[in-house]
Structure formats: structure tokens, C-alpha cells
Amino acid sequence: MDIKRYLEEKKGLVDSYLERYFSSKIMPEILHSAMTYSLFAGGKRIRPVFSLISYESLGGDPLRILPQASSLELIHTYSLIHDDLPAMDNDDMRRGRPTNHRVYGEAMAILAGDGLLTEAFHMLTTNEGGLSDKALLRAVRDIAQKAGIYGMVAGQAQDILSENSEPDKDILEFIHSHKTAALITASLRLGPILAESDDNILSLFTAYGNNIGMVFQIVDDILDLTGDPSKTGKSSGSDERKKKLTYPRVYGIERSRQKARELVEEAIELISTLGEGAKPLKEVALYLLKRSS
Ligand code: GRG
């Protein structure tokens, strides 16, 4: 299968949904502008796409869960806006253009992030696909847990606390599994949760999501050192300059690459029991190892 085309097609569904959703302006207009500046800045939409793939691999129609899948992009975009703030990573460039606070100022960037996070939960409960209330409630709880203080926010806090600290494998594992893998795992769990699959299936997607989420961050760490800034959209070596705890810093580049390959192999093995429906999940796992942006 042509995985690049398949991913592009799914991304197109998410892009169209988000464009429609944000087509009517809210007041003050500058808030709308600040939110959409980052939301439509060329992100890969990988988290919503993961949700659509997981739902489809279980026989569901991806169009049915577009609001739920797309809500993950709002959470992801808020996290990037806040991560770039002077009080956090203090970055000037993101996705090849000035960061949100560089264009709209700190106050508006904070509010744009707050607005996107809150609106994500509003969007998540938009029930156009006739999903059951029980499934939706479970999805809300799951995403809140993985995006918040038991997941991404905890990972971000530890990441900040660990700057300039000595390399430590356990802390590195905590940061990556919380900061990045938690939201990616939530994306992959969304399919089985909304399809109301049994617990065995849900745990398969959880394990696959954890592995793939870790791979995503390991590859991100490697790209920070070796990537082409015109493709990654940010200057290379920024993790090193900030003395971030990264995979290459703890294990070196070659062992980090090996670790990513092993996690992908394990992830593919995990979902092999799903049969033909798991093909895109297998292909996307392999594709992540090769990504350059
Ligand atoms: C501020 C609570 C809070 C959390 C921030 C996401 C995050 C946590 C920090 C951003 C820095 C970083 C490198 C995080 C790791 C996750 C990651 C690889 C983000 C980039 O995601 P992509 O590659 O970005 O999906 P695009 O631009 O494609 O959307």
C-alpha cells in the first residue's frame, strides 16, 4: 500500500473538518487569529490520523469520529504554543515560522493555548456520528487523563525540571512516555474506545500506542541533531543547547536508532493478531522510522 498517500488522504479529512469548524469567527477577532495561526501552520495531524486509522482498523467509518479525532490536534497545538513561550522553551521558530507569542505577544499566546485546550473538549463532545454517550464519556475521561496531570503535563513538568541535569535513564523514560507517548497512546485508544471494543483489543492499542509514541519522540530527538531545518521547521541542536534529557544524550545516536527499530518491531508484532485491518498500523509504524519532518 502507498502509506504516504493513505496518510495524506486521512490528513485531508482532518484539515477540512478543522477549516469548517473554525470558519466562523469568534470575538475578539485577534484571539481567533492567534488560535488559527498555529492550528493551520502545517502540522502533520498525526494524532487525529492515528485515531482515524485505529477506528478504521476495527471496521469503523472514520468520517463518524472526525470531531473526536480532530480535537486531539487542538490539544497538541495548545501544547506547542505553551511549550514555545519564554517561560518554557523560549523558542522563536516553529514549523518554519515565528512562534505564536512572537506574532501575537505572550498574553494572547497563552490565551490562544487556553482557548484551544478548552475548545478541544467542546469539539470532542460534538456527536455528529451518533456515538453512544457511554463511549463519548469514556473518550473524554481518557483524553483528559493522558493530556493532563497524569500524562503530557506531568511529562512537560519533568522535562523542565530535568534541564541541565545528569543523564538518567528512568527520568528520560518518564519524560518521553508522558510528554509525547501519552497523547499518542490516547489517539490510538480513541478508535477502540469509540468502537466499544473489548478490553483485550483496547490493551493491544494501548501497548502499540506506547511503543509508537516512544518511537516518535526518539526519532524527534535524533532529528533535532541530524535533521534538515528546512524540513523540521526548527534549528538543529536546540535540545543540546538547552541541555535537554534526550535519547541520543543518554544512549548515543546509534543505540537510539536501534531502540526505535526494536520498539517498532514489537509494535507490529502486537497488532498482527488484528489481521488485514492492521495493515495501515503496520505501515505507519515503519514509516515513522523514516520520517524527516
Ligand atoms: C505545554 C503542557 C505542555 C506540553 C508540551 C508537546 C510538548 C509538550 C512539547 C513540545 C516539544 C516537543 C518536541 C515535544 C515532543 C512532542 C513532539 C515531537 C511534538 C511535535 O509534534 P509533531 O511532530 O508536530 O507532530 P507537528 O508540527 O507536525 O504538529
PDB file of N, CA, C and O and ligand atoms in Angstrom, residues 42-47 73 76 78-80 82-83 88-89 94-95 152-153 156 179-180 216-217 220 234 291, ligand 1:
ATOM      1  N   GLY A  42       0.627  24.074   9.252  1.00  0.00           N
ATOM      2  CA  GLY A  42       1.289  22.982   8.512  1.00  0.00           C
ATOM      3  C   GLY A  42       1.665  21.774   9.345  1.00  0.00           C
ATOM      4  O   GLY A  42       2.582  21.046   8.975  1.00  0.00           O
ATOM      5  N   GLY A  43       0.967  21.547  10.450  1.00  0.00           N
ATOM      6  CA  GLY A  43       1.226  20.354  11.271  1.00  0.00           C
ATOM      7  C   GLY A  43       0.863  19.071  10.517  1.00  0.00           C
ATOM      8  O   GLY A  43       0.047  19.090   9.601  1.00  0.00           O
ATOM      9  N   LYS A  44       1.487  17.982  10.927  1.00  0.00           N
ATOM     10  CA  LYS A  44       1.278  16.712  10.216  1.00  0.00           C
ATOM     11  C   LYS A  44      -0.066  16.065  10.518  1.00  0.00           C
ATOM     12  O   LYS A  44      -0.468  15.130   9.855  1.00  0.00           O
ATOM     13  N   ARG A  45      -0.737  16.496  11.613  1.00  0.00           N
ATOM     14  CA  ARG A  45      -2.037  15.926  12.036  1.00  0.00           C
ATOM     15  C   ARG A  45      -1.921  14.450  12.403  1.00  0.00           C
ATOM     16  O   ARG A  45      -2.876  13.679  12.236  1.00  0.00           O
ATOM     17  N   ILE A  46      -0.735  14.063  12.878  1.00  0.00           N
ATOM     18  CA  ILE A  46      -0.511  12.632  13.080  1.00  0.00           C
ATOM     19  C   ILE A  46      -1.409  12.042  14.184  1.00  0.00           C
ATOM     20  O   ILE A  46      -1.844  10.895  14.099  1.00  0.00           O
ATOM     21  N   ARG A  47      -1.719  12.845  15.213  1.00  0.00           N
ATOM     22  CA  ARG A  47      -2.535  12.287  16.303  1.00  0.00           C
ATOM     23  C   ARG A  47      -3.961  11.998  15.834  1.00  0.00           C
ATOM     24  O   ARG A  47      -4.460  10.886  16.020  1.00  0.00           O
ATOM     25  N   GLU A  73      -5.867  17.393  17.826  1.00  0.00           N
ATOM     26  CA  GLU A  73      -4.965  18.371  17.200  1.00  0.00           C
ATOM     27  C   GLU A  73      -5.024  19.700  17.947  1.00  0.00           C
ATOM     28  O   GLU A  73      -4.031  20.436  18.014  1.00  0.00           O
ATOM     29  N   HIS A  76      -2.847  19.172  20.985  1.00  0.00           N
ATOM     30  CA  HIS A  76      -1.439  19.174  20.564  1.00  0.00           C
ATOM     31  C   HIS A  76      -0.974  20.604  20.242  1.00  0.00           C
ATOM     32  O   HIS A  76       0.105  21.036  20.683  1.00  0.00           O
ATOM     33  N   TYR A  78      -2.178  23.481  21.298  1.00  0.00           N
ATOM     34  CA  TYR A  78      -2.049  24.289  22.530  1.00  0.00           C
ATOM     35  C   TYR A  78      -0.716  23.979  23.209  1.00  0.00           C
ATOM     36  O   TYR A  78      -0.006  24.879  23.673  1.00  0.00           O
ATOM     37  N   SER A  79      -0.363  22.670  23.245  1.00  0.00           N
ATOM     38  CA  SER A  79       0.862  22.295  23.959  1.00  0.00           C
ATOM     39  C   SER A  79       2.095  22.903  23.273  1.00  0.00           C
ATOM     40  O   SER A  79       3.048  23.312  23.951  1.00  0.00           O
ATOM     41  N   LEU A  80       2.057  22.984  21.957  1.00  0.00           N
ATOM     42  CA  LEU A  80       3.204  23.585  21.247  1.00  0.00           C
ATOM     43  C   LEU A  80       3.300  25.083  21.519  1.00  0.00           C
ATOM     44  O   LEU A  80       4.384  25.622  21.745  1.00  0.00           O
ATOM     45  N   HIS A  82       2.233  26.743  24.149  1.00  0.00           N
ATOM     46  CA  HIS A  82       2.711  26.986  25.506  1.00  0.00           C
ATOM     47  C   HIS A  82       4.169  26.550  25.671  1.00  0.00           C
ATOM     48  O   HIS A  82       4.946  27.207  26.370  1.00  0.00           O
ATOM     49  N   ASP A  83       4.534  25.472  25.003  1.00  0.00           N
ATOM     50  CA  ASP A  83       5.916  24.985  25.096  1.00  0.00           C
ATOM     51  C   ASP A  83       6.918  26.015  24.569  1.00  0.00           C
ATOM     52  O   ASP A  83       8.047  26.119  25.057  1.00  0.00           O
ATOM     53  N   MET A  88       8.841  28.819  29.138  1.00  0.00           N
ATOM     54  CA  MET A  88       9.136  27.388  28.940  1.00  0.00           C
ATOM     55  C   MET A  88      10.369  27.258  28.040  1.00  0.00           C
ATOM     56  O   MET A  88      11.449  27.569  28.460  1.00  0.00           O
ATOM     57  N   ASP A  89      10.187  26.858  26.761  1.00  0.00           N
ATOM     58  CA  ASP A  89      11.372  26.625  25.929  1.00  0.00           C
ATOM     59  C   ASP A  89      11.919  27.883  25.259  1.00  0.00           C
ATOM     60  O   ASP A  89      13.004  27.863  24.682  1.00  0.00           O
ATOM     61  N   ARG A  94       8.751  27.870  14.889  1.00  0.00           N
ATOM     62  CA  ARG A  94       8.039  26.585  14.981  1.00  0.00           C
ATOM     63  C   ARG A  94       7.420  26.343  13.617  1.00  0.00           C
ATOM     64  O   ARG A  94       6.816  27.243  13.048  1.00  0.00           O
ATOM     65  N   ARG A  95       7.564  25.146  13.105  1.00  0.00           N
ATOM     66  CA  ARG A  95       7.008  24.794  11.800  1.00  0.00           C
ATOM     67  C   ARG A  95       7.440  25.816  10.734  1.00  0.00           C
ATOM     68  O   ARG A  95       6.644  26.234   9.891  1.00  0.00           O
ATOM     69  N   MET A 152       0.681  14.247  29.603  1.00  0.00           N
ATOM     70  CA  MET A 152       1.533  15.232  28.931  1.00  0.00           C
ATOM     71  C   MET A 152       2.008  16.363  29.857  1.00  0.00           C
ATOM     72  O   MET A 152       3.183  16.754  29.812  1.00  0.00           O
ATOM     73  N   VAL A 153       1.113  16.875  30.696  1.00  0.00           N
ATOM     74  CA  VAL A 153       1.511  18.000  31.559  1.00  0.00           C
ATOM     75  C   VAL A 153       2.586  17.542  32.560  1.00  0.00           C
ATOM     76  O   VAL A 153       3.557  18.265  32.824  1.00  0.00           O
ATOM     77  N   GLN A 156       5.858  17.283  30.703  1.00  0.00           N
ATOM     78  CA  GLN A 156       6.426  18.614  30.437  1.00  0.00           C
ATOM     79  C   GLN A 156       7.065  19.183  31.707  1.00  0.00           C
ATOM     80  O   GLN A 156       8.139  19.787  31.663  1.00  0.00           O
ATOM     81  N   LYS A 179       5.355  13.021  28.182  1.00  0.00           N
ATOM     82  CA  LYS A 179       5.265  14.240  27.364  1.00  0.00           C
ATOM     83  C   LYS A 179       4.741  13.945  25.957  1.00  0.00           C
ATOM     84  O   LYS A 179       3.945  14.699  25.402  1.00  0.00           O
ATOM     85  N   THR A 180       5.178  12.863  25.379  1.00  0.00           N
ATOM     86  CA  THR A 180       4.840  12.574  23.985  1.00  0.00           C
ATOM     87  C   THR A 180       3.974  11.329  23.820  1.00  0.00           C
ATOM     88  O   THR A 180       2.932  11.364  23.160  1.00  0.00           O
ATOM     89  N   PHE A 216       8.202   7.893  18.220  1.00  0.00           N
ATOM     90  CA  PHE A 216       8.001   9.241  17.685  1.00  0.00           C
ATOM     91  C   PHE A 216       8.963  10.227  18.354  1.00  0.00           C
ATOM     92  O   PHE A 216       9.602  11.051  17.695  1.00  0.00           O
ATOM     93  N   GLN A 217       9.093  10.114  19.688  1.00  0.00           N
ATOM     94  CA  GLN A 217       9.957  11.059  20.405  1.00  0.00           C
ATOM     95  C   GLN A 217      11.435  10.760  20.195  1.00  0.00           C
ATOM     96  O   GLN A 217      12.251  11.676  20.067  1.00  0.00           O
ATOM     97  N   ASP A 220      12.247  12.149  16.967  1.00  0.00           N
ATOM     98  CA  ASP A 220      12.274  13.614  17.105  1.00  0.00           C
ATOM     99  C   ASP A 220      13.612  14.066  17.703  1.00  0.00           C
ATOM    100  O   ASP A 220      14.201  15.049  17.254  1.00  0.00           O
ATOM    101  N   LYS A 234      12.622  23.777  12.442  1.00  0.00           N
ATOM    102  CA  LYS A 234      13.303  24.407  13.591  1.00  0.00           C
ATOM    103  C   LYS A 234      14.809  24.236  13.452  1.00  0.00           C
ATOM    104  O   LYS A 234      15.276  23.332  12.742  1.00  0.00           O
ATOM    105  N   ARG A 291      10.753   9.015   8.866  1.00  0.00           N
ATOM    106  CA  ARG A 291      10.288  10.390   8.680  1.00  0.00           C
ATOM    107  C   ARG A 291      11.439  11.398   8.797  1.00  0.00           C
ATOM    108  O   ARG A 291      12.389  11.175   9.542  1.00  0.00           O
TER     109      ARG A 291
HETATM  110  C1  GRG B   1       2.981  22.807  27.389  1.00  0.00           C
HETATM  111  C2  GRG B   1       1.670  21.095  28.676  1.00  0.00           C
HETATM  112  C3  GRG B   1       2.630  21.400  27.648  1.00  0.00           C
HETATM  113  C4  GRG B   1       3.188  20.366  26.982  1.00  0.00           C
HETATM  114  C5  GRG B   1       4.107  20.498  25.927  1.00  0.00           C
HETATM  115  C6  GRG B   1       4.253  18.735  23.005  1.00  0.00           C
HETATM  116  C7  GRG B   1       5.070  19.281  24.102  1.00  0.00           C
HETATM  117  C8  GRG B   1       4.583  19.154  25.481  1.00  0.00           C
HETATM  118  C9  GRG B   1       6.220  19.945  23.867  1.00  0.00           C
HETATM  119  C10 GRG B   1       6.704  20.248  22.522  1.00  0.00           C
HETATM  120  C11 GRG B   1       8.152  19.911  22.387  1.00  0.00           C
HETATM  121  C12 GRG B   1       8.334  18.552  21.911  1.00  0.00           C
HETATM  122  C13 GRG B   1       9.472  18.280  20.997  1.00  0.00           C
HETATM  123  C14 GRG B   1       7.505  17.640  22.294  1.00  0.00           C
HETATM  124  C15 GRG B   1       7.535  16.282  21.888  1.00  0.00           C
HETATM  125  C16 GRG B   1       6.327  16.001  21.071  1.00  0.00           C
HETATM  126  C17 GRG B   1       6.569  16.356  19.683  1.00  0.00           C
HETATM  127  C18 GRG B   1       7.517  15.507  18.944  1.00  0.00           C
HETATM  128  C19 GRG B   1       5.949  17.410  19.183  1.00  0.00           C
HETATM  129  C20 GRG B   1       5.969  17.752  17.783  1.00  0.00           C
HETATM  130  O1  GRG B   1       4.915  17.026  17.226  1.00  0.00           O
HETATM  131  P1  GRG B   1       4.701  16.859  15.679  1.00  0.00           P
HETATM  132  O2  GRG B   1       5.986  16.401  15.066  1.00  0.00           O
HETATM  133  O3  GRG B   1       4.429  18.366  15.252  1.00  0.00           O
HETATM  134  O4  GRG B   1       3.511  16.010  15.492  1.00  0.00           O
HETATM  135  P2  GRG B   1       3.616  18.940  14.038  1.00  0.00           P
HETATM  136  O5  GRG B   1       4.266  20.267  13.759  1.00  0.00           O
HETATM  137  O6  GRG B   1       3.679  18.004  12.866  1.00  0.00           O
HETATM  138  O7  GRG B   1       2.218  19.083  14.526  1.00  0.00           O
END
